[in-house]
Protein backbone atom coordinates (compact mmCIF):
# COMPACT_ATOMS: atom_id res chain seq x y z
CA UNK A 1 0.00 0.00 0.00
CA UNK A 2 1.40 3.46 -0.88
CA UNK A 3 2.92 5.60 1.84
CA UNK A 4 0.44 7.94 3.51
CA UNK A 5 0.56 11.57 2.39
CA UNK A 6 1.63 14.26 4.84
CA UNK A 7 -0.64 17.29 4.94
CA UNK A 8 0.51 20.61 6.43
CA UNK A 9 -3.05 21.74 7.05
CA UNK A 10 -5.29 18.88 8.09
CA UNK A 11 -8.88 18.47 9.18
CA UNK A 12 -10.34 15.26 10.53
CA UNK A 13 -13.91 14.51 9.45
CA UNK A 14 -15.86 11.61 10.92
CA UNK A 15 -19.18 10.35 9.61
CA UNK A 16 -21.55 7.38 9.75
CA UNK A 17 -22.14 5.39 6.56
CA UNK A 18 -24.56 2.56 5.83
CA UNK A 19 -22.90 -0.84 6.04
CA UNK A 20 -23.52 -1.65 2.37
CA UNK A 21 -21.68 1.48 1.22
CA UNK A 22 -18.91 0.90 3.73
CA UNK A 23 -18.36 -2.61 2.35
CA UNK A 24 -18.34 -1.23 -1.19
CA UNK A 25 -15.76 1.38 -0.21
CA UNK A 26 -13.56 -1.27 1.32
CA UNK A 27 -13.68 -3.41 -1.82
CA UNK A 28 -12.88 -0.48 -4.14
CA UNK A 29 -10.11 0.75 -1.87
CA UNK A 30 -8.55 -2.72 -1.89
CA UNK A 31 -8.62 -2.85 -5.69
CA UNK A 32 -7.17 0.68 -5.91
CA UNK A 33 -4.47 -0.17 -3.39
CA UNK A 34 -5.39 2.70 -1.03
CA UNK A 35 -7.03 3.05 2.35
CA UNK A 36 -10.74 3.75 2.75
CA UNK A 37 -9.98 7.23 4.12
CA UNK A 38 -7.80 8.02 1.09
CA UNK A 39 -10.53 6.84 -1.24
CA UNK A 40 -13.12 8.99 0.55
CA UNK A 41 -10.74 11.97 0.38
CA UNK A 42 -10.39 11.51 -3.39
CA UNK A 43 -14.15 11.33 -3.84
CA UNK A 44 -14.72 14.48 -1.76
CA UNK A 45 -12.03 16.46 -3.59
CA UNK A 46 -13.31 15.36 -6.99
CA UNK A 47 -16.85 16.39 -6.06
CA UNK A 48 -15.68 19.75 -4.72
CA UNK A 49 -13.58 20.54 -7.79
CA UNK A 50 -16.05 19.36 -10.41
CA UNK A 51 -19.55 19.89 -9.04
CA UNK A 52 -19.62 21.95 -5.85
CA UNK A 53 -17.51 24.80 -7.23
CA UNK A 54 -20.10 25.38 -9.98
CA UNK A 55 -23.20 24.57 -7.96
CA UNK A 56 -22.22 26.82 -5.05
CA UNK A 57 -20.28 29.51 -6.92
CA UNK A 58 -16.81 28.46 -5.77
CA UNK A 59 -15.08 28.85 -9.14
CA UNK A 60 -13.12 31.86 -7.85
CA UNK A 61 -11.72 29.87 -4.93
CA UNK A 62 -10.24 27.22 -7.19
CA UNK A 63 -9.04 29.77 -9.74
CA UNK A 64 -7.11 31.62 -7.04
CA UNK A 65 -5.68 28.37 -5.74
CA UNK A 66 -4.42 27.45 -9.22
CA UNK A 67 -2.92 30.87 -10.04
CA UNK A 68 -1.68 31.84 -6.57
CA UNK A 69 2.02 32.36 -5.87
CA UNK A 70 1.47 29.98 -2.96
CA UNK A 71 -0.09 26.92 -4.65
CA UNK A 72 0.61 24.77 -1.60
CA UNK A 73 -2.15 26.58 0.29
CA UNK A 74 -5.59 25.10 0.49
CA UNK A 75 -8.12 26.88 -1.76
CA UNK A 76 -10.02 28.75 0.96
CA UNK A 77 -6.79 29.73 2.73
CA UNK A 78 -5.31 30.99 -0.54
CA UNK A 79 -8.45 33.04 -1.17
CA UNK A 80 -8.30 34.59 2.31
CA UNK A 81 -4.59 35.41 1.94
CA UNK A 82 -5.29 37.08 -1.42
CA UNK A 83 -8.13 39.11 0.11
CA UNK A 84 -5.92 40.24 2.99
CA UNK A 85 -3.10 41.24 0.65
CA UNK A 86 -5.46 43.17 -1.63
CA UNK A 87 -7.11 44.98 1.29
CA UNK A 88 -3.88 46.01 2.97
CA UNK A 89 -2.43 47.31 -0.32
CA UNK A 90 -5.57 49.38 -0.82
CA UNK A 91 -5.34 50.78 2.71
CA UNK A 92 -1.59 51.45 2.70
CA UNK A 93 -1.83 54.39 0.26
CA UNK A 94 -4.79 55.91 2.12
CA UNK A 95 -2.99 55.65 5.48
CA UNK A 96 0.10 57.38 4.09
CA UNK A 97 -2.01 60.19 2.59
CA UNK A 98 -3.92 60.70 5.85
CA UNK A 99 -0.68 60.76 7.83
CA UNK A 100 0.73 63.50 5.56
CA UNK A 101 -2.51 65.49 5.76
CA UNK A 102 -2.69 65.46 9.56
CA UNK A 103 1.02 66.25 9.89
CA UNK A 104 0.48 69.38 7.77
CA UNK A 105 -1.83 70.85 10.44
CA UNK A 106 -0.28 72.98 13.15
CA UNK A 107 -1.96 72.54 16.55
CA UNK A 108 -1.83 76.24 17.44
CA UNK A 109 -3.32 77.34 14.12
CA UNK A 110 -6.08 74.74 14.44
CA UNK A 111 -6.88 75.93 17.94
CA UNK A 112 -7.04 79.53 16.69
CA UNK A 113 -9.28 78.63 13.74
CA UNK A 114 -11.69 76.79 16.03
CA UNK A 115 -11.92 79.83 18.30
CA UNK A 116 -12.38 82.25 15.41
CA UNK A 117 -15.12 80.17 13.76
CA UNK A 118 -17.02 79.85 17.05
CA UNK A 119 -16.67 83.57 17.89
CA UNK A 120 -17.53 84.71 14.36
CA UNK A 121 -20.73 82.63 14.37
CA UNK A 122 -21.77 84.12 17.67
CA UNK A 123 -20.98 87.63 16.53
CA UNK A 124 -22.43 87.51 13.01
CA UNK A 125 -25.03 84.75 12.99
CA UNK A 126 -26.32 84.81 16.55
CA UNK A 127 -25.60 88.51 17.09
CA UNK A 128 -24.08 87.96 20.48
CA UNK A 129 -23.17 91.46 21.70
CA UNK A 130 -20.30 90.30 23.88
CA UNK A 131 -18.82 88.28 21.04
CA UNK A 132 -19.05 91.24 18.66
CA UNK A 133 -16.91 93.34 20.99
CA UNK A 134 -14.06 90.80 21.30
CA UNK A 135 -10.83 91.95 19.69
CA UNK A 136 -8.28 89.54 18.28
CA UNK A 137 -4.81 89.65 16.78
CA UNK A 138 -4.15 86.58 14.64
CA UNK A 139 -1.65 85.41 12.06
CA UNK A 140 -2.51 82.15 10.28
CA UNK A 141 -0.57 81.36 7.14
CA UNK A 142 -0.93 84.33 4.79
CA UNK A 143 -3.86 85.80 6.76
CA UNK A 144 -3.22 88.54 9.30
CA UNK A 145 -6.01 90.33 11.16
CA UNK A 146 -6.23 92.65 14.13
CA UNK A 147 -9.53 94.10 15.35
CA UNK A 148 -13.08 93.04 16.27
CA UNK A 149 -13.91 89.42 15.51
CA UNK A 150 -17.17 90.55 13.84
CA UNK A 151 -15.14 92.34 11.18
CA UNK A 152 -13.25 89.31 9.90
CA UNK A 153 -14.20 88.97 6.19
CA UNK A 154 -16.82 86.33 5.57
CA UNK A 155 -14.64 84.77 2.88
CA UNK A 156 -11.90 84.17 5.42
CA UNK A 157 -14.37 82.80 7.95
CA UNK A 158 -15.71 80.38 5.31
CA UNK A 159 -12.18 79.29 4.50
CA UNK A 160 -11.53 78.42 8.15
CA UNK A 161 -14.93 76.73 8.50
CA UNK A 162 -14.32 74.63 5.38
CA UNK A 163 -10.91 73.57 6.65
CA UNK A 164 -12.52 72.36 9.87
CA UNK A 165 -15.15 70.46 7.90
CA UNK A 166 -12.41 68.85 5.81
CA UNK A 167 -10.57 67.88 8.98
CA UNK A 168 -13.72 66.29 10.37
CA UNK A 169 -14.20 64.28 7.16
CA UNK A 170 -10.59 63.11 7.22
CA UNK A 171 -10.95 62.01 10.84
CA UNK A 172 -14.09 60.04 9.93
CA UNK A 173 -12.21 58.48 7.01
CA UNK A 174 -9.41 57.42 9.35
CA UNK A 175 -11.85 55.94 11.85
CA UNK A 176 -13.47 53.84 9.13
CA UNK A 177 -10.09 52.83 7.69
CA UNK A 178 -8.79 51.88 11.13
CA UNK A 179 -11.85 49.74 11.80
CA UNK A 180 -11.57 48.03 8.42
CA UNK A 181 -7.89 47.32 8.98
CA UNK A 182 -8.45 45.44 12.21
CA UNK A 183 -11.50 43.60 10.90
CA UNK A 184 -10.37 42.75 7.36
CA UNK A 185 -6.61 42.49 7.81
CA UNK A 186 -5.31 42.12 11.36
CA UNK A 187 -7.91 39.80 12.91
CA UNK A 188 -8.56 37.96 9.66
CA UNK A 189 -4.85 37.16 9.42
CA UNK A 190 -4.50 36.30 13.10
CA UNK A 191 -7.51 34.01 13.40
CA UNK A 192 -8.07 32.67 9.86
CA UNK A 193 -4.77 32.17 8.05
CA UNK A 194 -1.79 32.62 10.36
CA UNK A 195 -1.52 28.96 11.35
CA UNK A 196 -2.22 27.66 7.83
CA UNK A 197 0.48 29.42 5.80
CA UNK A 198 4.24 28.75 5.53
CA UNK A 199 6.80 30.74 7.47
CA UNK A 200 7.98 32.90 4.54
CA UNK A 201 4.44 33.96 3.63
CA UNK A 202 3.69 34.66 7.28
CA UNK A 203 6.78 36.85 7.68
CA UNK A 204 5.90 38.91 4.61
CA UNK A 205 2.30 39.50 5.74
CA UNK A 206 3.35 40.33 9.29
CA UNK A 207 5.90 42.83 7.97
CA UNK A 208 3.19 44.71 6.03
CA UNK A 209 0.78 44.53 8.96
CA UNK A 210 3.42 45.86 11.37
CA UNK A 211 4.09 48.81 9.04
CA UNK A 212 0.40 49.65 8.86
CA UNK A 213 0.05 49.39 12.64
CA UNK A 214 2.94 51.83 12.91
CA UNK A 215 1.21 54.26 10.53
CA UNK A 216 -2.03 53.99 12.53
CA UNK A 217 -0.14 54.72 15.76
CA UNK A 218 1.53 57.76 14.18
CA UNK A 219 -1.82 59.16 13.03
CA UNK A 220 -3.40 58.55 16.43
CA UNK A 221 -0.56 60.38 18.18
CA UNK A 222 -0.91 63.32 15.78
CA UNK A 223 -4.68 63.47 16.29
CA UNK A 224 -4.16 63.42 20.04
CA UNK A 225 -1.78 66.35 19.60
CA UNK A 226 -4.58 68.14 17.72
CA UNK A 227 -7.00 67.47 20.57
CA UNK A 228 -8.94 64.69 18.81
CA UNK A 229 -9.62 61.43 20.64
CA UNK A 230 -9.90 58.84 17.89
CA UNK A 231 -10.79 56.05 20.30
CA UNK A 232 -13.65 57.90 21.97
CA UNK A 233 -16.93 56.11 21.41
CA UNK A 234 -20.33 57.73 21.20
CA UNK A 235 -18.78 61.15 21.62
CA UNK A 236 -19.30 63.95 19.13
CA UNK A 237 -15.92 65.46 18.35
CA UNK A 238 -16.02 69.21 18.07
CA UNK A 239 -14.10 70.89 15.29
mmCIF file of C-alpha atoms in Angstrom:
data_model
loop_
_atom_site.group_PDB
_atom_site.id
_atom_site.type_symbol
_atom_site.label_atom_id
_atom_site.label_comp_id
_atom_site.label_asym_id
_atom_site.label_seq_id
_atom_site.Cartn_x
_atom_site.Cartn_y
_atom_site.Cartn_z
ATOM 1 C CA UNK A 1 0.000 0.000 0.000
ATOM 2 C CA UNK A 2 1.403 3.462 -0.877
ATOM 3 C CA UNK A 3 2.918 5.600 1.843
ATOM 4 C CA UNK A 4 0.439 7.938 3.511
ATOM 5 C CA UNK A 5 0.563 11.566 2.387
ATOM 6 C CA UNK A 6 1.625 14.256 4.844
ATOM 7 C CA UNK A 7 -0.643 17.294 4.943
ATOM 8 C CA UNK A 8 0.508 20.609 6.430
ATOM 9 C CA UNK A 9 -3.047 21.740 7.052
ATOM 10 C CA UNK A 10 -5.294 18.880 8.093
ATOM 11 C CA UNK A 11 -8.875 18.469 9.184
ATOM 12 C CA UNK A 12 -10.340 15.263 10.531
ATOM 13 C CA UNK A 13 -13.913 14.514 9.447
ATOM 14 C CA UNK A 14 -15.857 11.606 10.920
ATOM 15 C CA UNK A 15 -19.183 10.350 9.609
ATOM 16 C CA UNK A 16 -21.547 7.379 9.746
ATOM 17 C CA UNK A 17 -22.143 5.388 6.564
ATOM 18 C CA UNK A 18 -24.564 2.564 5.831
ATOM 19 C CA UNK A 19 -22.896 -0.839 6.036
ATOM 20 C CA UNK A 20 -23.518 -1.648 2.367
ATOM 21 C CA UNK A 21 -21.681 1.476 1.216
ATOM 22 C CA UNK A 22 -18.913 0.895 3.726
ATOM 23 C CA UNK A 23 -18.356 -2.609 2.349
ATOM 24 C CA UNK A 24 -18.341 -1.234 -1.190
ATOM 25 C CA UNK A 25 -15.765 1.383 -0.210
ATOM 26 C CA UNK A 26 -13.556 -1.266 1.316
ATOM 27 C CA UNK A 27 -13.684 -3.408 -1.824
ATOM 28 C CA UNK A 28 -12.883 -0.485 -4.141
ATOM 29 C CA UNK A 29 -10.106 0.750 -1.873
ATOM 30 C CA UNK A 30 -8.550 -2.721 -1.886
ATOM 31 C CA UNK A 31 -8.621 -2.853 -5.691
ATOM 32 C CA UNK A 32 -7.168 0.681 -5.908
ATOM 33 C CA UNK A 33 -4.474 -0.175 -3.389
ATOM 34 C CA UNK A 34 -5.387 2.697 -1.028
ATOM 35 C CA UNK A 35 -7.031 3.052 2.353
ATOM 36 C CA UNK A 36 -10.737 3.747 2.746
ATOM 37 C CA UNK A 37 -9.977 7.226 4.122
ATOM 38 C CA UNK A 38 -7.799 8.017 1.085
ATOM 39 C CA UNK A 39 -10.532 6.842 -1.239
ATOM 40 C CA UNK A 40 -13.120 8.993 0.548
ATOM 41 C CA UNK A 41 -10.737 11.967 0.383
ATOM 42 C CA UNK A 42 -10.393 11.509 -3.388
ATOM 43 C CA UNK A 43 -14.146 11.332 -3.840
ATOM 44 C CA UNK A 44 -14.722 14.482 -1.763
ATOM 45 C CA UNK A 45 -12.028 16.460 -3.589
ATOM 46 C CA UNK A 46 -13.313 15.363 -6.990
ATOM 47 C CA UNK A 47 -16.849 16.387 -6.055
ATOM 48 C CA UNK A 48 -15.680 19.748 -4.716
ATOM 49 C CA UNK A 49 -13.578 20.543 -7.788
ATOM 50 C CA UNK A 50 -16.054 19.363 -10.405
ATOM 51 C CA UNK A 51 -19.549 19.894 -9.040
ATOM 52 C CA UNK A 52 -19.615 21.948 -5.846
ATOM 53 C CA UNK A 53 -17.512 24.798 -7.235
ATOM 54 C CA UNK A 54 -20.103 25.379 -9.976
ATOM 55 C CA UNK A 55 -23.204 24.574 -7.958
ATOM 56 C CA UNK A 56 -22.220 26.824 -5.049
ATOM 57 C CA UNK A 57 -20.279 29.510 -6.916
ATOM 58 C CA UNK A 58 -16.810 28.464 -5.770
ATOM 59 C CA UNK A 59 -15.083 28.853 -9.141
ATOM 60 C CA UNK A 60 -13.124 31.858 -7.848
ATOM 61 C CA UNK A 61 -11.717 29.872 -4.927
ATOM 62 C CA UNK A 62 -10.236 27.217 -7.185
ATOM 63 C CA UNK A 63 -9.039 29.771 -9.739
ATOM 64 C CA UNK A 64 -7.108 31.621 -7.039
ATOM 65 C CA UNK A 65 -5.681 28.367 -5.743
ATOM 66 C CA UNK A 66 -4.422 27.449 -9.221
ATOM 67 C CA UNK A 67 -2.920 30.872 -10.043
ATOM 68 C CA UNK A 68 -1.675 31.840 -6.573
ATOM 69 C CA UNK A 69 2.021 32.361 -5.870
ATOM 70 C CA UNK A 70 1.472 29.981 -2.960
ATOM 71 C CA UNK A 71 -0.086 26.921 -4.653
ATOM 72 C CA UNK A 72 0.609 24.768 -1.596
ATOM 73 C CA UNK A 73 -2.149 26.576 0.286
ATOM 74 C CA UNK A 74 -5.591 25.096 0.494
ATOM 75 C CA UNK A 75 -8.115 26.884 -1.763
ATOM 76 C CA UNK A 76 -10.025 28.746 0.962
ATOM 77 C CA UNK A 77 -6.794 29.731 2.730
ATOM 78 C CA UNK A 78 -5.306 30.986 -0.544
ATOM 79 C CA UNK A 79 -8.449 33.040 -1.165
ATOM 80 C CA UNK A 80 -8.296 34.587 2.310
ATOM 81 C CA UNK A 81 -4.591 35.412 1.939
ATOM 82 C CA UNK A 82 -5.293 37.078 -1.421
ATOM 83 C CA UNK A 83 -8.131 39.109 0.108
ATOM 84 C CA UNK A 84 -5.920 40.240 2.993
ATOM 85 C CA UNK A 85 -3.097 41.237 0.646
ATOM 86 C CA UNK A 86 -5.464 43.175 -1.634
ATOM 87 C CA UNK A 87 -7.106 44.977 1.291
ATOM 88 C CA UNK A 88 -3.878 46.010 2.969
ATOM 89 C CA UNK A 89 -2.434 47.310 -0.318
ATOM 90 C CA UNK A 90 -5.568 49.380 -0.824
ATOM 91 C CA UNK A 91 -5.340 50.779 2.710
ATOM 92 C CA UNK A 92 -1.594 51.450 2.700
ATOM 93 C CA UNK A 93 -1.834 54.386 0.262
ATOM 94 C CA UNK A 94 -4.788 55.909 2.120
ATOM 95 C CA UNK A 95 -2.994 55.654 5.476
ATOM 96 C CA UNK A 96 0.103 57.385 4.092
ATOM 97 C CA UNK A 97 -2.012 60.192 2.590
ATOM 98 C CA UNK A 98 -3.925 60.703 5.851
ATOM 99 C CA UNK A 99 -0.676 60.758 7.827
ATOM 100 C CA UNK A 100 0.729 63.497 5.556
ATOM 101 C CA UNK A 101 -2.505 65.488 5.763
ATOM 102 C CA UNK A 102 -2.695 65.464 9.562
ATOM 103 C CA UNK A 103 1.020 66.246 9.889
ATOM 104 C CA UNK A 104 0.484 69.382 7.766
ATOM 105 C CA UNK A 105 -1.832 70.849 10.438
ATOM 106 C CA UNK A 106 -0.277 72.977 13.151
ATOM 107 C CA UNK A 107 -1.965 72.541 16.553
ATOM 108 C CA UNK A 108 -1.833 76.238 17.440
ATOM 109 C CA UNK A 109 -3.318 77.336 14.119
ATOM 110 C CA UNK A 110 -6.081 74.741 14.435
ATOM 111 C CA UNK A 111 -6.878 75.934 17.942
ATOM 112 C CA UNK A 112 -7.043 79.535 16.694
ATOM 113 C CA UNK A 113 -9.280 78.628 13.744
ATOM 114 C CA UNK A 114 -11.686 76.785 16.031
ATOM 115 C CA UNK A 115 -11.923 79.830 18.297
ATOM 116 C CA UNK A 116 -12.385 82.249 15.408
ATOM 117 C CA UNK A 117 -15.124 80.173 13.763
ATOM 118 C CA UNK A 118 -17.021 79.853 17.049
ATOM 119 C CA UNK A 119 -16.674 83.566 17.888
ATOM 120 C CA UNK A 120 -17.528 84.712 14.357
ATOM 121 C CA UNK A 121 -20.725 82.632 14.370
ATOM 122 C CA UNK A 122 -21.772 84.124 17.673
ATOM 123 C CA UNK A 123 -20.980 87.634 16.530
ATOM 124 C CA UNK A 124 -22.428 87.508 13.014
ATOM 125 C CA UNK A 125 -25.032 84.754 12.994
ATOM 126 C CA UNK A 126 -26.319 84.808 16.554
ATOM 127 C CA UNK A 127 -25.602 88.510 17.091
ATOM 128 C CA UNK A 128 -24.084 87.963 20.482
ATOM 129 C CA UNK A 129 -23.170 91.461 21.698
ATOM 130 C CA UNK A 130 -20.302 90.301 23.883
ATOM 131 C CA UNK A 131 -18.823 88.277 21.039
ATOM 132 C CA UNK A 132 -19.047 91.235 18.662
ATOM 133 C CA UNK A 133 -16.911 93.343 20.994
ATOM 134 C CA UNK A 134 -14.065 90.800 21.295
ATOM 135 C CA UNK A 135 -10.829 91.953 19.687
ATOM 136 C CA UNK A 136 -8.277 89.542 18.280
ATOM 137 C CA UNK A 137 -4.814 89.654 16.776
ATOM 138 C CA UNK A 138 -4.149 86.579 14.642
ATOM 139 C CA UNK A 139 -1.652 85.407 12.065
ATOM 140 C CA UNK A 140 -2.505 82.154 10.281
ATOM 141 C CA UNK A 141 -0.575 81.360 7.144
ATOM 142 C CA UNK A 142 -0.931 84.330 4.791
ATOM 143 C CA UNK A 143 -3.859 85.796 6.756
ATOM 144 C CA UNK A 144 -3.219 88.542 9.297
ATOM 145 C CA UNK A 145 -6.007 90.332 11.155
ATOM 146 C CA UNK A 146 -6.225 92.650 14.127
ATOM 147 C CA UNK A 147 -9.530 94.099 15.349
ATOM 148 C CA UNK A 148 -13.078 93.039 16.267
ATOM 149 C CA UNK A 149 -13.914 89.420 15.508
ATOM 150 C CA UNK A 150 -17.173 90.554 13.842
ATOM 151 C CA UNK A 151 -15.139 92.337 11.178
ATOM 152 C CA UNK A 152 -13.248 89.314 9.901
ATOM 153 C CA UNK A 153 -14.198 88.969 6.190
ATOM 154 C CA UNK A 154 -16.820 86.326 5.573
ATOM 155 C CA UNK A 155 -14.636 84.774 2.878
ATOM 156 C CA UNK A 156 -11.897 84.170 5.416
ATOM 157 C CA UNK A 157 -14.367 82.800 7.952
ATOM 158 C CA UNK A 158 -15.715 80.382 5.307
ATOM 159 C CA UNK A 159 -12.175 79.294 4.496
ATOM 160 C CA UNK A 160 -11.533 78.422 8.148
ATOM 161 C CA UNK A 161 -14.926 76.729 8.498
ATOM 162 C CA UNK A 162 -14.320 74.626 5.379
ATOM 163 C CA UNK A 163 -10.909 73.568 6.649
ATOM 164 C CA UNK A 164 -12.518 72.359 9.873
ATOM 165 C CA UNK A 165 -15.152 70.458 7.901
ATOM 166 C CA UNK A 166 -12.414 68.852 5.807
ATOM 167 C CA UNK A 167 -10.572 67.879 8.979
ATOM 168 C CA UNK A 168 -13.723 66.295 10.374
ATOM 169 C CA UNK A 169 -14.200 64.284 7.164
ATOM 170 C CA UNK A 170 -10.590 63.110 7.221
ATOM 171 C CA UNK A 171 -10.952 62.005 10.838
ATOM 172 C CA UNK A 172 -14.091 60.036 9.933
ATOM 173 C CA UNK A 173 -12.211 58.482 7.015
ATOM 174 C CA UNK A 174 -9.409 57.417 9.351
ATOM 175 C CA UNK A 175 -11.851 55.936 11.855
ATOM 176 C CA UNK A 176 -13.473 53.842 9.126
ATOM 177 C CA UNK A 177 -10.090 52.828 7.689
ATOM 178 C CA UNK A 178 -8.787 51.883 11.130
ATOM 179 C CA UNK A 179 -11.851 49.736 11.799
ATOM 180 C CA UNK A 180 -11.566 48.032 8.421
ATOM 181 C CA UNK A 181 -7.888 47.325 8.982
ATOM 182 C CA UNK A 182 -8.449 45.444 12.209
ATOM 183 C CA UNK A 183 -11.504 43.601 10.897
ATOM 184 C CA UNK A 184 -10.374 42.745 7.361
ATOM 185 C CA UNK A 185 -6.610 42.485 7.807
ATOM 186 C CA UNK A 186 -5.310 42.117 11.364
ATOM 187 C CA UNK A 187 -7.910 39.800 12.910
ATOM 188 C CA UNK A 188 -8.555 37.961 9.663
ATOM 189 C CA UNK A 189 -4.853 37.164 9.418
ATOM 190 C CA UNK A 190 -4.501 36.297 13.102
ATOM 191 C CA UNK A 191 -7.508 34.009 13.400
ATOM 192 C CA UNK A 192 -8.070 32.669 9.864
ATOM 193 C CA UNK A 193 -4.769 32.172 8.046
ATOM 194 C CA UNK A 194 -1.786 32.617 10.364
ATOM 195 C CA UNK A 195 -1.524 28.959 11.349
ATOM 196 C CA UNK A 196 -2.225 27.664 7.830
ATOM 197 C CA UNK A 197 0.481 29.421 5.799
ATOM 198 C CA UNK A 198 4.239 28.754 5.530
ATOM 199 C CA UNK A 199 6.802 30.745 7.469
ATOM 200 C CA UNK A 200 7.979 32.896 4.539
ATOM 201 C CA UNK A 201 4.442 33.962 3.631
ATOM 202 C CA UNK A 202 3.686 34.664 7.279
ATOM 203 C CA UNK A 203 6.781 36.848 7.676
ATOM 204 C CA UNK A 204 5.897 38.913 4.611
ATOM 205 C CA UNK A 205 2.303 39.497 5.740
ATOM 206 C CA UNK A 206 3.353 40.331 9.289
ATOM 207 C CA UNK A 207 5.896 42.834 7.972
ATOM 208 C CA UNK A 208 3.186 44.708 6.028
ATOM 209 C CA UNK A 209 0.778 44.531 8.964
ATOM 210 C CA UNK A 210 3.425 45.858 11.365
ATOM 211 C CA UNK A 211 4.091 48.810 9.042
ATOM 212 C CA UNK A 212 0.403 49.649 8.860
ATOM 213 C CA UNK A 213 0.046 49.394 12.636
ATOM 214 C CA UNK A 214 2.945 51.828 12.912
ATOM 215 C CA UNK A 215 1.209 54.265 10.532
ATOM 216 C CA UNK A 216 -2.028 53.991 12.526
ATOM 217 C CA UNK A 217 -0.142 54.716 15.760
ATOM 218 C CA UNK A 218 1.529 57.761 14.176
ATOM 219 C CA UNK A 219 -1.815 59.161 13.028
ATOM 220 C CA UNK A 220 -3.397 58.548 16.433
ATOM 221 C CA UNK A 221 -0.561 60.382 18.176
ATOM 222 C CA UNK A 222 -0.905 63.321 15.777
ATOM 223 C CA UNK A 223 -4.676 63.470 16.290
ATOM 224 C CA UNK A 224 -4.160 63.419 20.044
ATOM 225 C CA UNK A 225 -1.784 66.353 19.604
ATOM 226 C CA UNK A 226 -4.580 68.143 17.717
ATOM 227 C CA UNK A 227 -7.003 67.474 20.569
ATOM 228 C CA UNK A 228 -8.940 64.693 18.807
ATOM 229 C CA UNK A 229 -9.623 61.432 20.639
ATOM 230 C CA UNK A 230 -9.898 58.844 17.885
ATOM 231 C CA UNK A 231 -10.790 56.050 20.304
ATOM 232 C CA UNK A 232 -13.651 57.904 21.970
ATOM 233 C CA UNK A 233 -16.933 56.107 21.413
ATOM 234 C CA UNK A 234 -20.329 57.735 21.198
ATOM 235 C CA UNK A 235 -18.776 61.154 21.616
ATOM 236 C CA UNK A 236 -19.305 63.953 19.132
ATOM 237 C CA UNK A 237 -15.919 65.455 18.347
ATOM 238 C CA UNK A 238 -16.022 69.212 18.066
ATOM 239 C CA UNK A 239 -14.096 70.887 15.294
#
